[in-house]
XYZ file of C-alpha atoms in Angstrom:
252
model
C 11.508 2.272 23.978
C 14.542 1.686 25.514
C 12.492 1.470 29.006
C 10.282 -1.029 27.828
C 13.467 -3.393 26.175
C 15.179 -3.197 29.413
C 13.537 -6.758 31.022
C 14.381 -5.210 34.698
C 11.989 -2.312 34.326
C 9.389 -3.794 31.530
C 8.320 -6.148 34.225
C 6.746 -4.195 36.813
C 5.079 -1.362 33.718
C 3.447 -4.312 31.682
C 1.661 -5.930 35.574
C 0.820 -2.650 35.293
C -0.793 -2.372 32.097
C -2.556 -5.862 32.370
C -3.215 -5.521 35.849
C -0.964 -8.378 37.211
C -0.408 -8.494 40.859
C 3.005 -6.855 41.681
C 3.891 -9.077 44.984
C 5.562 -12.468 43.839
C 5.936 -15.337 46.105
C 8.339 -15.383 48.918
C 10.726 -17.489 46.583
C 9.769 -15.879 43.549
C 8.442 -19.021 41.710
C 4.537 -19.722 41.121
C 3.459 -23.094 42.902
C 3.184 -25.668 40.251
C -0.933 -26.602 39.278
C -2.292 -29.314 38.242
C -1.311 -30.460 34.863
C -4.345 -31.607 32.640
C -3.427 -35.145 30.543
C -1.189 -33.887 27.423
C -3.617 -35.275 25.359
C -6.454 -32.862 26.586
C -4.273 -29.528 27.003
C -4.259 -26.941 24.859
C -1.602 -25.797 22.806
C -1.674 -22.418 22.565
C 1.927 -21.342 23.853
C 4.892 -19.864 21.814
C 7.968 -21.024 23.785
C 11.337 -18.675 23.483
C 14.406 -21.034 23.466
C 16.675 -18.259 25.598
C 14.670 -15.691 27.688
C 17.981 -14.366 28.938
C 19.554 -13.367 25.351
C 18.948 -9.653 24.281
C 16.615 -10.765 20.844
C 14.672 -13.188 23.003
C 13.897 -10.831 25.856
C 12.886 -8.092 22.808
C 10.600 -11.202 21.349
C 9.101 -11.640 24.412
C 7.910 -8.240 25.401
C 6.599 -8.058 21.605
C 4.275 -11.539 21.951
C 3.167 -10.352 25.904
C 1.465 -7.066 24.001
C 0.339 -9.022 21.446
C -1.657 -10.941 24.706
C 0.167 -14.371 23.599
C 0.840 -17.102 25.759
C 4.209 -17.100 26.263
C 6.637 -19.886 27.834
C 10.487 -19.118 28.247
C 13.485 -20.896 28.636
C 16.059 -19.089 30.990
C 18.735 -19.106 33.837
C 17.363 -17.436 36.456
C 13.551 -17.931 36.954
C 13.281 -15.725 39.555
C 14.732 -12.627 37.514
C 12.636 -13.409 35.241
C 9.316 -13.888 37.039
C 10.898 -9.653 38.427
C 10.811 -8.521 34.609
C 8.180 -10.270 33.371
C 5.617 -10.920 36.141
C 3.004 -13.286 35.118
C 3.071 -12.884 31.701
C 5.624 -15.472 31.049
C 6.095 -18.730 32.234
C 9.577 -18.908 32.825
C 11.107 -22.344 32.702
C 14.771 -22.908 34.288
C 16.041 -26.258 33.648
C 18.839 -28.620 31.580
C 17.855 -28.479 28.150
C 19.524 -31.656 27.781
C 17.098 -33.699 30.482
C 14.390 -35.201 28.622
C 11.680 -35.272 31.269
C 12.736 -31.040 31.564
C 12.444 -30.329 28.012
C 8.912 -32.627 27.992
C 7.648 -30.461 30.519
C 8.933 -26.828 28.566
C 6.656 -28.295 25.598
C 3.904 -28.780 27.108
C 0.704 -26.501 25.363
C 3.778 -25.098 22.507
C 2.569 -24.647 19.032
C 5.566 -22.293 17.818
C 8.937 -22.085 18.927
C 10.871 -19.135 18.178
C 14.870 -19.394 18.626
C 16.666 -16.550 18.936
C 20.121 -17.671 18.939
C 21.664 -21.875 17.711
C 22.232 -24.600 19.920
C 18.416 -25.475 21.714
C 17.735 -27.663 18.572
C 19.811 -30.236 19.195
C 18.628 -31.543 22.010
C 14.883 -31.920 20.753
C 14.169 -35.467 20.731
C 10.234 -35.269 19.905
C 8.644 -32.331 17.443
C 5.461 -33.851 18.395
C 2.853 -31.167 18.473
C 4.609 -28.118 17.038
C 2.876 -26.450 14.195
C 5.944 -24.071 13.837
C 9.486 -23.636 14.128
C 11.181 -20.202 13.600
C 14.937 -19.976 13.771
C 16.908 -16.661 13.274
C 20.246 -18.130 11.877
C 23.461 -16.113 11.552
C 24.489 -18.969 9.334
C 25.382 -16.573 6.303
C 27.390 -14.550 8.608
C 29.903 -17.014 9.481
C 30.168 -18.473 6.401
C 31.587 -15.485 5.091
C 33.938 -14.768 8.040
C 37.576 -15.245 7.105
C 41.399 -15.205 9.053
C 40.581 -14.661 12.674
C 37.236 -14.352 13.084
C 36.637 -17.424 11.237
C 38.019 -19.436 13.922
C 36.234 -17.343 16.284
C 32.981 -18.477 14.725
C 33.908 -21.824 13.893
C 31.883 -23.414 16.733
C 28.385 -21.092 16.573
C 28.710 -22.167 12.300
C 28.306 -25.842 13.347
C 25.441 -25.147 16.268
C 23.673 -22.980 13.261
C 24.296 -25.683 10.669
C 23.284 -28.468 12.911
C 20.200 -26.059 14.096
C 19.179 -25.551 10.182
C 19.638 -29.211 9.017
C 18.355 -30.397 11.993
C 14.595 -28.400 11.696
C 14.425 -29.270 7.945
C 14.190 -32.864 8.435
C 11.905 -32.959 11.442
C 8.636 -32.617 9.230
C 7.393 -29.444 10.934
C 6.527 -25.963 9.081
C 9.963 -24.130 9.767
C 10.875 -20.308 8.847
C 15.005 -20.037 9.063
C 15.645 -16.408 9.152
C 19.411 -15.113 7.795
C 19.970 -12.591 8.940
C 23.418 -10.090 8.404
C 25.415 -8.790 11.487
C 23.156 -8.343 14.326
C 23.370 -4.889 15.578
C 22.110 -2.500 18.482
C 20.796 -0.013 16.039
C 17.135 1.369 16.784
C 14.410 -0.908 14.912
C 11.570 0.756 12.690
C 13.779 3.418 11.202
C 15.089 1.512 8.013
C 14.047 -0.446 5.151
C 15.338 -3.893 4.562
C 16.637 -6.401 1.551
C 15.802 -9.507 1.013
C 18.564 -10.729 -1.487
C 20.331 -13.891 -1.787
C 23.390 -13.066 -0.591
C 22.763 -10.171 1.241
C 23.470 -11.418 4.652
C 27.108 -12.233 4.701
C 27.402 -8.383 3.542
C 25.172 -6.694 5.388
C 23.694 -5.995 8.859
C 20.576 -5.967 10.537
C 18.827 -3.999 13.804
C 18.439 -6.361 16.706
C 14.755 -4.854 17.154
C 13.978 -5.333 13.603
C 15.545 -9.077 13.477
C 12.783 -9.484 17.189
C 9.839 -8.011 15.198
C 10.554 -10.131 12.155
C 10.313 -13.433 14.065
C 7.054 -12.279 15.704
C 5.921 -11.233 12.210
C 6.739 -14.607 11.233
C 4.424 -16.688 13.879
C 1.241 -16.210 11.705
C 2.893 -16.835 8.560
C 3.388 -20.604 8.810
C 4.830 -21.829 5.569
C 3.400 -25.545 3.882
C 6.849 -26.743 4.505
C 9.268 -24.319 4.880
C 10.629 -21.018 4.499
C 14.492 -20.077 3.973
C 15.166 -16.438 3.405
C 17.908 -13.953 4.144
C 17.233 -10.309 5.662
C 19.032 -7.142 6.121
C 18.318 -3.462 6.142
C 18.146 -2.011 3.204
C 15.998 0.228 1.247
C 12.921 -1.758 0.599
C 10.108 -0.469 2.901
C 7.700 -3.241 3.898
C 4.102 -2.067 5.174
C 2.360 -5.654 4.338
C 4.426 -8.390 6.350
C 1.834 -11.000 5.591
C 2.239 -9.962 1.810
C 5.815 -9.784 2.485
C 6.035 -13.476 3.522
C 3.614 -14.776 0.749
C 6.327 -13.217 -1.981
C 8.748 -14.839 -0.185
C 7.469 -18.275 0.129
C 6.868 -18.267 -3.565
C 11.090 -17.635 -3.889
C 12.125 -20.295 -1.476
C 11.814 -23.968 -1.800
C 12.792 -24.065 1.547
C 16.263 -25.493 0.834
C 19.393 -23.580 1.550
């Protein structure tokens, strides 16, 4: 597992698996095709807002085995292109250029954030069917002295993020979770509570798998819900999200 996580050596075994050539272009970057009129294109992509953090890279690997179209935001596109080989259209840009972020869009019908702050700058929600945001909203509220101040700035990029997806008329799923932590995923239950997550903590593989679990469970409106592990086992995500659809109102 912990192969397979790390993006340097996950690129080269999954060109493997799907049969992906292994020899990139002498600069590393695909030559750009022919883009069909936006009207006509597909949209069939899930774009990750930060292909570089730890959660995203984790989200990725988990939609490329689920054979998903996958589009990426990140720093490097090179390094990326040498973890993830075709698999992932890697995007490198300003997120705050218009014409960039037009482009990153193009053929999305989820976005998944892993971390706050890409919200922001979205100008047009025009053709996503889903937003998914893993918030650590709950966990900075409930910092105090020191740490407070620490977190003062991601608490308004999370706020922002949260208020910001609820008014933009698109299906939304704002995961709380606790304290993110690099505990191994799969090997505990979780809770659901309100209230739970400025308590508790939660494994960064299990916080990756929930967003991915989330993709196919696209609320009416939208989902709010807080997440932890716990001792509830869950073997029925998409029964999982149904219960807690029928909690939320989709306000905080």
């Amino acid at each position: 597992m912990d192969q397979i996580l790390d993006y340097i050596e996950g690129g080269p075994k999954l060109r493997k698996w799907y049969g992906a050539p292994d020899i990139l272009s002498k600069d590393g970057i695909e030559s750009a095709e022919n883009e069909a009129p936006e009207e006509d294109e597909v949209k069939d992509a899930v774009l990750v807002t930060d292909g570089d953090n730890e959660i995203g890279q984790m989200i990725i690997l988990s939609l490329i085995v689920k054979r998903i179209r996958v589009k990426a935001l990140v720093k490097d596109k090179r390094v990326a292109m040498e973890a993830f080989g075709t698999y992932v259209e890697s995007m490198a840009g300003d997120t705050k250029d218009k014409a960039f972020l037009k482009k990153a869009l193009r053929g999305v019908r989820a976005v998944i954030c892993p971390n706050e702050g890409f919200l922001y700058n979205l100008e047009s929600w025009k053709g996503i069917q889903h937003v998914i945001l893993l918030s650590q909203l709950s966990v900075y509220r409930g910092s105090t002295g020191i740490q407070a101040v620490m977190n003062s700035n991601a608490r308004k990029l999370a706020e922002q993020d949260e208020n910001l997806v609820k008014a933009s008329g698109v299906p939304y799923s704002i995961i709380r979770t606790g304290v993110l932590k690099d505990t191994p995923g799969g090997q505990q239950g979780f809770c659901f509570k309100e209230g739970s997550a400025a308590k508790g903590s939660l494994s960064k593989e299990d916080a990756s798998f929930i967003c991915v679990e989330a993709l196919d469970n696209v609320p009416v409106k939208g989902l709010v819900f807080e997440v932890i592990n716990g001792e509830e086992k869950v073997s029925d995500w998409k029964k999982c999200f149904a219960t807690l659809m029928d909690m939320s109102s989709g306000e905080a």
